[in-house]
Short mmCIF file of C-alpha atoms in Angstrom, two decimals:
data_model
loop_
_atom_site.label_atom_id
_atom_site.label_comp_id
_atom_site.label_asym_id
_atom_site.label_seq_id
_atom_site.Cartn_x
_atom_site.Cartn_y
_atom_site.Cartn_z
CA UNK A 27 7.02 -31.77 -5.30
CA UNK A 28 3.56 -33.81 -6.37
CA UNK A 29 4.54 -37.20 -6.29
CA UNK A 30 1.78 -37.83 -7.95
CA UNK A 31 2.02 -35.16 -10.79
CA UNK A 32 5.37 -34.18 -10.81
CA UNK A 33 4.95 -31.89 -13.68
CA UNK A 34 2.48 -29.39 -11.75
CA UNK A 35 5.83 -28.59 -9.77
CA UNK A 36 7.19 -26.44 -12.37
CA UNK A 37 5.18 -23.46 -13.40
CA UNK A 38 7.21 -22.45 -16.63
CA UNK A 39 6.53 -25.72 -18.17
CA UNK A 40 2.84 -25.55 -17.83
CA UNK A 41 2.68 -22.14 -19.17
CA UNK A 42 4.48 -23.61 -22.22
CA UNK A 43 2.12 -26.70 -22.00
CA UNK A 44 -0.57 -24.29 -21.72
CA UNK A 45 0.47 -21.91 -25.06
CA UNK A 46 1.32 -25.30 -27.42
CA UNK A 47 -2.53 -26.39 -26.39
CA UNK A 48 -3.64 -22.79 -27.71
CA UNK A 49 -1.56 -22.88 -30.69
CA UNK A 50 -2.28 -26.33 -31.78
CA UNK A 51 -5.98 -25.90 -31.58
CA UNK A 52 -5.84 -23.23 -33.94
CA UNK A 53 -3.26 -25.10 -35.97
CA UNK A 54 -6.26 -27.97 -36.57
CA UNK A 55 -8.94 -25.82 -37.84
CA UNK A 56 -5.94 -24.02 -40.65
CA UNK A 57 -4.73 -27.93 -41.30
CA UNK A 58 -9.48 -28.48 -42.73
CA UNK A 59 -9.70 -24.77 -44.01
CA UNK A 60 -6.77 -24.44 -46.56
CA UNK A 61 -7.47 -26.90 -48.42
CA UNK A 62 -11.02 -26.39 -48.59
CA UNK A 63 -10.06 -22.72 -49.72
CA UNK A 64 -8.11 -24.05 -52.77
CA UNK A 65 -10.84 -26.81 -53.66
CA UNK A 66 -14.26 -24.48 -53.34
CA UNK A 67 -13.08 -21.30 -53.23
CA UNK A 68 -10.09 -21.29 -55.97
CA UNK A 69 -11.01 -24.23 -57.68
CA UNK A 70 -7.63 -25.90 -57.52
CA UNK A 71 -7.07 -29.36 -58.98
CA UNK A 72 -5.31 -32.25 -57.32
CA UNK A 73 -1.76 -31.47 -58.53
CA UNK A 74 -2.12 -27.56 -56.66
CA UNK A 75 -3.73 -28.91 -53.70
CA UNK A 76 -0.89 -31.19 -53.36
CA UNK A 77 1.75 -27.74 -54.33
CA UNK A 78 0.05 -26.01 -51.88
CA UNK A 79 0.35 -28.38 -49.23
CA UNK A 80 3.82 -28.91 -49.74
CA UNK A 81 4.41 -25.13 -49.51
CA UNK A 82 4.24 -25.21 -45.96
CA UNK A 83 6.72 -27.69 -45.70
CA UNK A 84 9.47 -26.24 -48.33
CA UNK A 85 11.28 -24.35 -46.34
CA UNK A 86 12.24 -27.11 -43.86
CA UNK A 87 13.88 -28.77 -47.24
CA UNK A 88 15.24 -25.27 -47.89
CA UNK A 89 16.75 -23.99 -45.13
CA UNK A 90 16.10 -26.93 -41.93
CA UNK A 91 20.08 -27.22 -41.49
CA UNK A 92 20.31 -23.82 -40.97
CA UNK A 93 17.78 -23.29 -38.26
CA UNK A 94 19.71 -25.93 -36.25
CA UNK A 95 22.82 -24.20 -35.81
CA UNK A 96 20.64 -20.58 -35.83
CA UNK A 97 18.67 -22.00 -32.69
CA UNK A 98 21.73 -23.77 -30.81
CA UNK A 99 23.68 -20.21 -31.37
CA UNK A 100 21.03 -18.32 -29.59
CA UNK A 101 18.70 -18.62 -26.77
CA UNK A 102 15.00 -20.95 -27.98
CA UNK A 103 12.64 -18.29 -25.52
CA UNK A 104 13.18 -15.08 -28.07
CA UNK A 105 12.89 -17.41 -31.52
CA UNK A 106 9.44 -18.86 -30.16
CA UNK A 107 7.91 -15.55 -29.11
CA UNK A 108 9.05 -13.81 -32.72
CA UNK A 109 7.81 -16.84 -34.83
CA UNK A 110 4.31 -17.50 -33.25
CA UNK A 111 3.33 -13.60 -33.44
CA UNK A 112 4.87 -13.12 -36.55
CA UNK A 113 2.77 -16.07 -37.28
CA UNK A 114 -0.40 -14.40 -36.05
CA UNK A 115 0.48 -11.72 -38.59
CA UNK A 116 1.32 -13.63 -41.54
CA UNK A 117 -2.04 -15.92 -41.54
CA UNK A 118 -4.14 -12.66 -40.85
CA UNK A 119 -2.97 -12.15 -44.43
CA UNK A 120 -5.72 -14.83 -45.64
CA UNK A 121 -8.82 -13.24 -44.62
CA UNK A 122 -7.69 -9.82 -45.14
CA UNK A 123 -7.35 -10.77 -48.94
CA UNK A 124 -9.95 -12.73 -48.88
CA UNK A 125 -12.27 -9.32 -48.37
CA UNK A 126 -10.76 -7.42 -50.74
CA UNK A 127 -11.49 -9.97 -53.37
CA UNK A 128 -7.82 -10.32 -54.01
CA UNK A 129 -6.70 -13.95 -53.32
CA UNK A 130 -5.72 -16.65 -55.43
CA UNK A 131 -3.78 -19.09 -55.54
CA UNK A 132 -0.29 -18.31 -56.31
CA UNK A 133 -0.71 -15.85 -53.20
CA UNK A 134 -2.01 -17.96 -50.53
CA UNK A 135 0.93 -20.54 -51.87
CA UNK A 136 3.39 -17.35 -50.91
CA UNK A 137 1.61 -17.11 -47.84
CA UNK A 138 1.72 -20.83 -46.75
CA UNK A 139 5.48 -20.50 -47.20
CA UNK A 140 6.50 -17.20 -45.14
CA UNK A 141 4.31 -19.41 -42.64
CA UNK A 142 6.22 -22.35 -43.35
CA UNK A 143 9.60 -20.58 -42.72
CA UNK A 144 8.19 -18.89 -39.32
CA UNK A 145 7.27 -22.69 -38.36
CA UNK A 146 10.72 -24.02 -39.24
CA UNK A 147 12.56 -21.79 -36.57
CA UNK A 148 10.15 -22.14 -34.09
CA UNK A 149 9.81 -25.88 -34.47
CA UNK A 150 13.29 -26.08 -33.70
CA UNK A 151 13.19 -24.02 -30.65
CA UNK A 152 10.20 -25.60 -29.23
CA UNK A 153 11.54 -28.89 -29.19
CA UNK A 154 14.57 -27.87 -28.02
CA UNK A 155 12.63 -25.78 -25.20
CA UNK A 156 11.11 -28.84 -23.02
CA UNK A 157 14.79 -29.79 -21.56
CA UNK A 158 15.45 -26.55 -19.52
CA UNK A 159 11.58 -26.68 -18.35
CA UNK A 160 11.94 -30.25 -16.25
CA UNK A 161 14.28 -32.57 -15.23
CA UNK A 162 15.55 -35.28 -17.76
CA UNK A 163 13.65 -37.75 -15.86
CA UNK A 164 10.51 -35.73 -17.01
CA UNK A 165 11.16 -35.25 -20.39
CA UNK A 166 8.61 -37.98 -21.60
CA UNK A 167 5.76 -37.52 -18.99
CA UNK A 168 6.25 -33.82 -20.27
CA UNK A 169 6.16 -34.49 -24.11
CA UNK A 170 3.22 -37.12 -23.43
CA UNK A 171 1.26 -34.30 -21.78
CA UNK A 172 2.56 -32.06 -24.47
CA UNK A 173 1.31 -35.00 -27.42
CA UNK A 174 -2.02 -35.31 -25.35
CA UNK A 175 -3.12 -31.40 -25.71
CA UNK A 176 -2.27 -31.71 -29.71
CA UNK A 177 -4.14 -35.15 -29.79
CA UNK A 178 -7.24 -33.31 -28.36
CA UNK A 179 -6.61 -30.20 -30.35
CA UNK A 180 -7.02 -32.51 -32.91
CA UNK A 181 -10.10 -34.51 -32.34
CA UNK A 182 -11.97 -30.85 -31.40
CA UNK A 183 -9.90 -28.41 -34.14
CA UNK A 184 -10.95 -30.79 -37.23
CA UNK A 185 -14.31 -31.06 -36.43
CA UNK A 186 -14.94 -27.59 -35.38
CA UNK A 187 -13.15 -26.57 -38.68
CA UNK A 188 -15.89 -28.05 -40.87
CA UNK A 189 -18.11 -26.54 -38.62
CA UNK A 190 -16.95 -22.61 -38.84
CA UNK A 191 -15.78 -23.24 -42.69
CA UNK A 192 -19.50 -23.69 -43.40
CA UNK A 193 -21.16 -21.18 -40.96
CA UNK A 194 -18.53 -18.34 -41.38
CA UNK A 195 -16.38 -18.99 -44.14
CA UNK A 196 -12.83 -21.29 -44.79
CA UNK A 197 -10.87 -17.42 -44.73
CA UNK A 198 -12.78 -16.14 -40.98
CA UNK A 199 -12.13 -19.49 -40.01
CA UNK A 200 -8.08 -19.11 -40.26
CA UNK A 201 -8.42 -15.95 -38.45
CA UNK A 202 -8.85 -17.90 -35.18
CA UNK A 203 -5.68 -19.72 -35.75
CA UNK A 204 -3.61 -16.66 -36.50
CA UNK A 205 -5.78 -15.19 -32.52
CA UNK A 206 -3.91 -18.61 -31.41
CA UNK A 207 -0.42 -18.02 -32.61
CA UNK A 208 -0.99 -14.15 -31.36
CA UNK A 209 -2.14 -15.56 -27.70
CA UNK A 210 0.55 -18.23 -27.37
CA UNK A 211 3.49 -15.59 -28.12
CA UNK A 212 2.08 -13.12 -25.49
CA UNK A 213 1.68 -16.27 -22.99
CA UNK A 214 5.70 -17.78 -23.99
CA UNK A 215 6.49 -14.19 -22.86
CA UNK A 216 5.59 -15.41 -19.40
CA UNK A 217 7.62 -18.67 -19.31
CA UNK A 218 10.78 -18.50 -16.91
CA UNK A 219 13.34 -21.41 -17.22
CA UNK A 220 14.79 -23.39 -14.53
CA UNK A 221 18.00 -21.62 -15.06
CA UNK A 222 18.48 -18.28 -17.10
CA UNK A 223 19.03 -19.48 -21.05
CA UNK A 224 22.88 -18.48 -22.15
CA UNK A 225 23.23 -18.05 -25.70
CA UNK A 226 27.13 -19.77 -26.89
CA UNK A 227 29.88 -16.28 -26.30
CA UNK A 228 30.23 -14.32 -29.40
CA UNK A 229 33.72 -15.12 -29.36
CA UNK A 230 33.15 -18.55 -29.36
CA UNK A 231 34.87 -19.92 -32.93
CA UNK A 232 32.23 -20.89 -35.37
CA UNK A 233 32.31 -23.14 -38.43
CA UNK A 234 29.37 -23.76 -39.87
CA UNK A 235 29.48 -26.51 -42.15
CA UNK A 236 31.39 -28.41 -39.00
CA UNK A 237 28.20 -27.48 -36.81
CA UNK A 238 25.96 -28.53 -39.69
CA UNK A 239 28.31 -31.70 -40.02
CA UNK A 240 27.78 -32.31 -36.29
CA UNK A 241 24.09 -32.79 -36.27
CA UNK A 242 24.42 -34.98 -39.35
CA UNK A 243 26.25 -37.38 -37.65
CA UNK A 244 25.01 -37.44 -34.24
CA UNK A 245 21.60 -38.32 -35.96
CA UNK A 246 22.54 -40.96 -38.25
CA UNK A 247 25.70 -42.34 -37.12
CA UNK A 248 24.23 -45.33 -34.74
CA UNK A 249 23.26 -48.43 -35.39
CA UNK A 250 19.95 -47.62 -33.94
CA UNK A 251 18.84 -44.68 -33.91
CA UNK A 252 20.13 -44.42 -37.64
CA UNK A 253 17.61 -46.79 -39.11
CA UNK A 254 14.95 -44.84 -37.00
CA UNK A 255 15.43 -41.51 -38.57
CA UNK A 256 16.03 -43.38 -42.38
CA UNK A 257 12.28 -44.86 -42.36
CA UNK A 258 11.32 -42.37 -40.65
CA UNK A 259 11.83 -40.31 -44.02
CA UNK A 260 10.21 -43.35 -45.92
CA UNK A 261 7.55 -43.16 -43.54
CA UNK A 262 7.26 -39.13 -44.41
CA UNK A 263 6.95 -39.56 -48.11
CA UNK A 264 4.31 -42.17 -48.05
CA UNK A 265 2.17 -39.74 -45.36
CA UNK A 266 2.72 -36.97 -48.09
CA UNK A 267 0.90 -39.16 -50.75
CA UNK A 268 -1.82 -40.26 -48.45
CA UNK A 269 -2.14 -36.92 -46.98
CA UNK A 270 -2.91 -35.31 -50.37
CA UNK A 271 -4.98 -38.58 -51.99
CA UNK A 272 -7.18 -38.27 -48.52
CA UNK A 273 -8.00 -34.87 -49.40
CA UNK A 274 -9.22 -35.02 -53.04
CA UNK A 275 -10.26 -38.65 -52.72
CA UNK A 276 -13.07 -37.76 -49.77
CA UNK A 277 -14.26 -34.65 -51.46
CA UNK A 278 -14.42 -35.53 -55.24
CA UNK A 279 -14.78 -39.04 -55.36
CA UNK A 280 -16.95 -39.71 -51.84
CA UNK A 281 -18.35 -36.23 -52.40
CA UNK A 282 -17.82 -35.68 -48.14
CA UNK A 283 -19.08 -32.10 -46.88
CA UNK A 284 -16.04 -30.25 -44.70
CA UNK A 285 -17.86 -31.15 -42.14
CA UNK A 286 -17.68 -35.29 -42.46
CA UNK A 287 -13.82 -34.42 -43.40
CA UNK A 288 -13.31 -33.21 -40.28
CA UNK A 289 -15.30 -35.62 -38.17
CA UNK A 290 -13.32 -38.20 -39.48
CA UNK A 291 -10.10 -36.16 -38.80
CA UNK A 292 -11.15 -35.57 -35.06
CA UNK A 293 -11.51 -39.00 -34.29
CA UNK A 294 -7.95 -39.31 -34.99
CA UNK A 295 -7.22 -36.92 -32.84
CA UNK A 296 -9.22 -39.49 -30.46
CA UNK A 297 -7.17 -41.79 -31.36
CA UNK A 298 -3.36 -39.59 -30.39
CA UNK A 299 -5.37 -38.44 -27.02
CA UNK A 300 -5.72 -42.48 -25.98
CA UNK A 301 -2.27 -43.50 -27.23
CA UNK A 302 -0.38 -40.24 -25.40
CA UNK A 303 -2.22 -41.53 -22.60
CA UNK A 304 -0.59 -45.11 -23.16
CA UNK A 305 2.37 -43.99 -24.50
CA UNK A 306 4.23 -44.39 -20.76
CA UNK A 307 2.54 -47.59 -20.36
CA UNK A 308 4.20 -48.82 -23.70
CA UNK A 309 7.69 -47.73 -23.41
CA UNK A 310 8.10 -49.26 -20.55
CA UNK A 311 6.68 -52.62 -20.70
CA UNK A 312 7.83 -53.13 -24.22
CA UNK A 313 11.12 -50.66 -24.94
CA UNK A 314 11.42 -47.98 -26.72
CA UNK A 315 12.27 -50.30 -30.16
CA UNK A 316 9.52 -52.28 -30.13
CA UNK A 317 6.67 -50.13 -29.02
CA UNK A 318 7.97 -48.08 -32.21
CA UNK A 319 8.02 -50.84 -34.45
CA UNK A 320 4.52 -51.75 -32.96
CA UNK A 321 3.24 -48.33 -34.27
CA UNK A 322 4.81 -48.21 -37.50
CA UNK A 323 3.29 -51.50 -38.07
CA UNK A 324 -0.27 -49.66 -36.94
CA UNK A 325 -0.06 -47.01 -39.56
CA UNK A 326 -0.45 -49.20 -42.57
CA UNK A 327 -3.20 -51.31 -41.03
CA UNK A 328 -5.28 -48.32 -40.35
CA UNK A 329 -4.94 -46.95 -44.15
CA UNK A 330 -5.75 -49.81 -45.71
CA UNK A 331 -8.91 -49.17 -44.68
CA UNK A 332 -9.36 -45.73 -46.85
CA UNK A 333 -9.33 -46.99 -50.68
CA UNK A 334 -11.53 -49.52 -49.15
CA UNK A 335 -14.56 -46.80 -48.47
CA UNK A 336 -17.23 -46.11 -50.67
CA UNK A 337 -19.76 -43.25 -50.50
CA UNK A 338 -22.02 -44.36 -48.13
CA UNK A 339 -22.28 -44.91 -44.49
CA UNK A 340 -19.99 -47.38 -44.57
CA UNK A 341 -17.62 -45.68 -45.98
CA UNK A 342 -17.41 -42.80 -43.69
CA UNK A 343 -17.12 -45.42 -40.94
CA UNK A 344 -13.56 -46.95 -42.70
CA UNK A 345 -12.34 -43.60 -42.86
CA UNK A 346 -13.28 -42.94 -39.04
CA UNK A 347 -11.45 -46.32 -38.54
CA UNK A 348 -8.57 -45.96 -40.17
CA UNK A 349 -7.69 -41.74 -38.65
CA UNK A 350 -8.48 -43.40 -35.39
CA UNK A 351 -5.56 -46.40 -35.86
CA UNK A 352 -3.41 -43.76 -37.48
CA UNK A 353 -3.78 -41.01 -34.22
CA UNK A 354 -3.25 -44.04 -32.01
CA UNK A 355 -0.06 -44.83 -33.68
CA UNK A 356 0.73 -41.35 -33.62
CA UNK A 357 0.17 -40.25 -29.71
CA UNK A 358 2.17 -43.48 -28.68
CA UNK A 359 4.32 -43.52 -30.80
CA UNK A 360 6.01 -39.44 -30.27
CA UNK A 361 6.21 -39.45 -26.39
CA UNK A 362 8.23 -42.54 -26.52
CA UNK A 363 10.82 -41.49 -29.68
CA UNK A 364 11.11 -37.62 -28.23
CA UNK A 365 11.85 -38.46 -24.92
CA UNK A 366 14.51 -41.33 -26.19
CA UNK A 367 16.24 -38.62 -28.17
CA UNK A 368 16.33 -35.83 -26.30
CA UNK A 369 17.30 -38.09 -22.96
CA UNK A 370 20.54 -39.27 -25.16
CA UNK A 371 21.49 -36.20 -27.08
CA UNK A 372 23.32 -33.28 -25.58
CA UNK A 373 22.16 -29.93 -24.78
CA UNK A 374 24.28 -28.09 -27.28
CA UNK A 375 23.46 -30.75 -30.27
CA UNK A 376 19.78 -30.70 -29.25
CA UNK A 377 18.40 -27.41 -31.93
CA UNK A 378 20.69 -29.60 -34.58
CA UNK A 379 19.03 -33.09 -33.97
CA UNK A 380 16.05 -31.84 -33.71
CA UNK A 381 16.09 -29.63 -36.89
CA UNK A 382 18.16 -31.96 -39.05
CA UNK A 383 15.39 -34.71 -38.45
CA UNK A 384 12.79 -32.20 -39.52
CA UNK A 385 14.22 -30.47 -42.50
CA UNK A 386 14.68 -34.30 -43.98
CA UNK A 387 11.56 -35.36 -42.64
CA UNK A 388 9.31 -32.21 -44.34
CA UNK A 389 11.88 -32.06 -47.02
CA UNK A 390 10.45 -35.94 -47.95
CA UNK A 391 6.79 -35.06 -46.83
CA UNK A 392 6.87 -32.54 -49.46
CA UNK A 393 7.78 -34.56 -52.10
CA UNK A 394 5.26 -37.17 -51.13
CA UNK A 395 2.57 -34.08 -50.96
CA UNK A 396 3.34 -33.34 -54.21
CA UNK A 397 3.63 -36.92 -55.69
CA UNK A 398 0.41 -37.49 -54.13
CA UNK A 399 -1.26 -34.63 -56.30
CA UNK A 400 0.61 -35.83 -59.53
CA UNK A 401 -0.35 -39.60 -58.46
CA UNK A 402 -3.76 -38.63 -58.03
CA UNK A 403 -4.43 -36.54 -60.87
CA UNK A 404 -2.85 -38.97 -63.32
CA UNK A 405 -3.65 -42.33 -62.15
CA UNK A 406 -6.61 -42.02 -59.40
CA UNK A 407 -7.41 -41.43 -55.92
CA UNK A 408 -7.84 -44.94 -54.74
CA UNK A 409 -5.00 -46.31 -57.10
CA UNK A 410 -2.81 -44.04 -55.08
CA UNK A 411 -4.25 -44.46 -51.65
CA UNK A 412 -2.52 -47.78 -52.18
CA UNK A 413 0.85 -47.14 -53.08
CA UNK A 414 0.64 -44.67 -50.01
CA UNK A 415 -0.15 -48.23 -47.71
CA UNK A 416 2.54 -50.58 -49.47
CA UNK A 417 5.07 -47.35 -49.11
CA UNK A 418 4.12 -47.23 -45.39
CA UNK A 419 4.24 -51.50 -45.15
CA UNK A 420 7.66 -51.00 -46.60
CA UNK A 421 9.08 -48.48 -44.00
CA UNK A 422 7.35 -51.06 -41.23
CA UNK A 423 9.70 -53.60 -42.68
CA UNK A 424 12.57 -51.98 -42.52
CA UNK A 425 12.53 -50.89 -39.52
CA UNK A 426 11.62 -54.32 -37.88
CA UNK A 427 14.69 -55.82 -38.94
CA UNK A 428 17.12 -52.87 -38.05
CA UNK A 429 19.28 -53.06 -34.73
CA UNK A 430 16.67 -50.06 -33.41
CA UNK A 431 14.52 -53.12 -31.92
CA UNK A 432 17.15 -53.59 -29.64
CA UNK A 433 16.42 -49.23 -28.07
CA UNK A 434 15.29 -49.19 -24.61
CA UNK A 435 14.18 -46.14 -22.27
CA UNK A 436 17.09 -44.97 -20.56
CA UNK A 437 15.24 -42.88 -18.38
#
């Protein structure tokens, strides 16, 4: 083994490594080009941006519960190859229309939600995937290498994004990111497992509201990591008003080209590529409870910088500021908390923790996308830029004074 990088001693976890990277960098130029297809190409006020966005998300509200039990019934290699080419397919869509003069808005909604429903079930096989890759002791070196690649997908995606939305189009532009999904199915094809995955007997006894039951409780049920996943909702709905306000605030009330927008969006990626970095660093000289809390705290300071910016200079720099506080808080903070989880949680409750966190948490990011459209619309950007940073000051709280700032690493 490489003492000194551990993880280069087992190939099937670097292919994975290797297709998330390709994925996710496609993933960052979709996240700049939608929603400049709804504002310049469609027209689309604040309220559909805001529907649109939360499209993508719906179906974890929707249906999240289920894909837990779906993916801890059956083996997580077959559900990520299906969902990232049918992926592939299903944002080819876009462009296609987009040629024959036939897309609006209602459709690309529709598409944004098959898409959202392919993501769901892969989303809970992939982060069920890591544990049969590498040891436990490696699960959070692996998901801080894993966090790193999407931190720099995200400083170069954005950026490029604004880039290729102006010189090729917002719709030719999405067709890299479906290439992505197409190129990381073919390369998961290629990833072996330590030991062969074994799908549960089919004449194992199944109840399905006890399974669903399960995951519930093994999520909430402690004193500490129940608090963590709670505000961890809070914190969702807040980032669903902010996300939307960003949007419409920096291109119809700074007047910001895509191309600023996703400068300032790369250097929050920057930001998650630094704190993966120092994400090891963290959980072990502070725990895993307070070098959460830390970050939680981080969020809100970094945002309060965004209703602050003007249309100037200076105001491009605040936003730069504040996505670079808000991708540091990001890249430490998901090593640490993904690692924690999946080193306490076992295998066959793993596709239900994970997915049960994730319906609730894009189940309450979609209602803060779409209160952050209504917000915005009816009471201003800036006005609701700051309920986003007293909602995320409010899940800070909480969480400080819960037993979670007791959690340590256990491994």
């Amino acid at each position: 083994m490489n003492r000194r990088w551990p993880l280069l001693s087992y190939p099937a976890f670097l292919r994975f490594w290797a297709a998330d990277a390709i994925s996710m960098a496609g993933t960052s130029i979709t996240t700049v080009a939608l929603p400049a297809i709804a504002i310049f190409t469609l027209g689309a006020s604040d309220s559909e941006v805001g529907l649109l966005n939360a499209a993508r998300w719906l179906p974890y509200l929707l249906l999240g519960l289920l894909a837990g039990v779906f993916v801890d019934r059956h083996r997580r290699k077959p559900i990520l190859v299906t969902a990232d080419l049918a992926r592939g397919f299903v944002l080819a869509l876009i462009p296609l229309f987009a040629a024959l003069d036939l897309l609006s808005l209602p459709l690309l909604i529709a598409i944004v939600l098959v898409f959202g429903a392919l993501s769901l079930g892969y989303d809970a096989a992939h982060q069920s995937f890591p544990p049969v890759l590498v040891p436990t002791a490696l699960l959070t070196p692996a998901w801080a290498r894993l966090e790193q690649t999407n931190a720099v997908a995200s400083t170069g995606g954005p950026a490029l994004a604004g880039f290729l939305v102006q010189l090729i189009s917002a719709p030719l532009a999405i067709l890299l990111d479906a290439l992505s999904y197409l190129i990381s199915g073919f390369l998961l094809l290629t990833v072996r497992p330590l030991a062969p995955e074994v799908a549960p007997g089919k004449d194992v006894r199944r109840d399905l509201r006890r399974e669903i039951r399960d995951g519930l409780a093994w999520v909430y049920r402690d004193r500490t990591t129940g608090p963590l996943a709670v505000t961890g909702h809070v914190w969702f709905v807040f980032q669903g008003i902010i996300s939307t306000a960003y949007t419409v605030f920096a291109y119809k009330t700074l007047g910001l080209s895509v191309g600023a927008v996703g400068v300032t969006l790369a250097i929050g990626g920057a930001g998650s590529v630094i704190g993966a970095t120092a994400s090891g660093w963290f959980g072990r000289r502070l725990g895993v409870g307070p070098a959460i809390i830390l970050c939680r705290w981080m969020t809100p300071a970094g945002y309060l910088l965004i209703p602050l910016a003007g249309d100037d200079a200076l105001g491009v720099v605040l936003l730069c500021v504040s996505q670079f506080a808000f991708g540091l808080s990001i890249g430490i903070d998901s090593p640490i908390e993904m690692g924690y989880r999946q080193s306490i949680t076992p295998t066959g409750l793993l596709g239900r923790m994970h997915a049960t966190l994730r319906s609730v948490n894009r189940a309450s990011l979609t209602v803060g996308l779409v209160l952050g459209g209504v917000l915005a619309e009816h009471l201003g950007h800036r006005e609701t830029l700051w309920i986003g940073v007293a909602g995320m000051v409010l899940q800070a709280v909480l969480l400080h004074r819960s037993a979670f700032r007791h959690a340590r690493l256990t491994g």
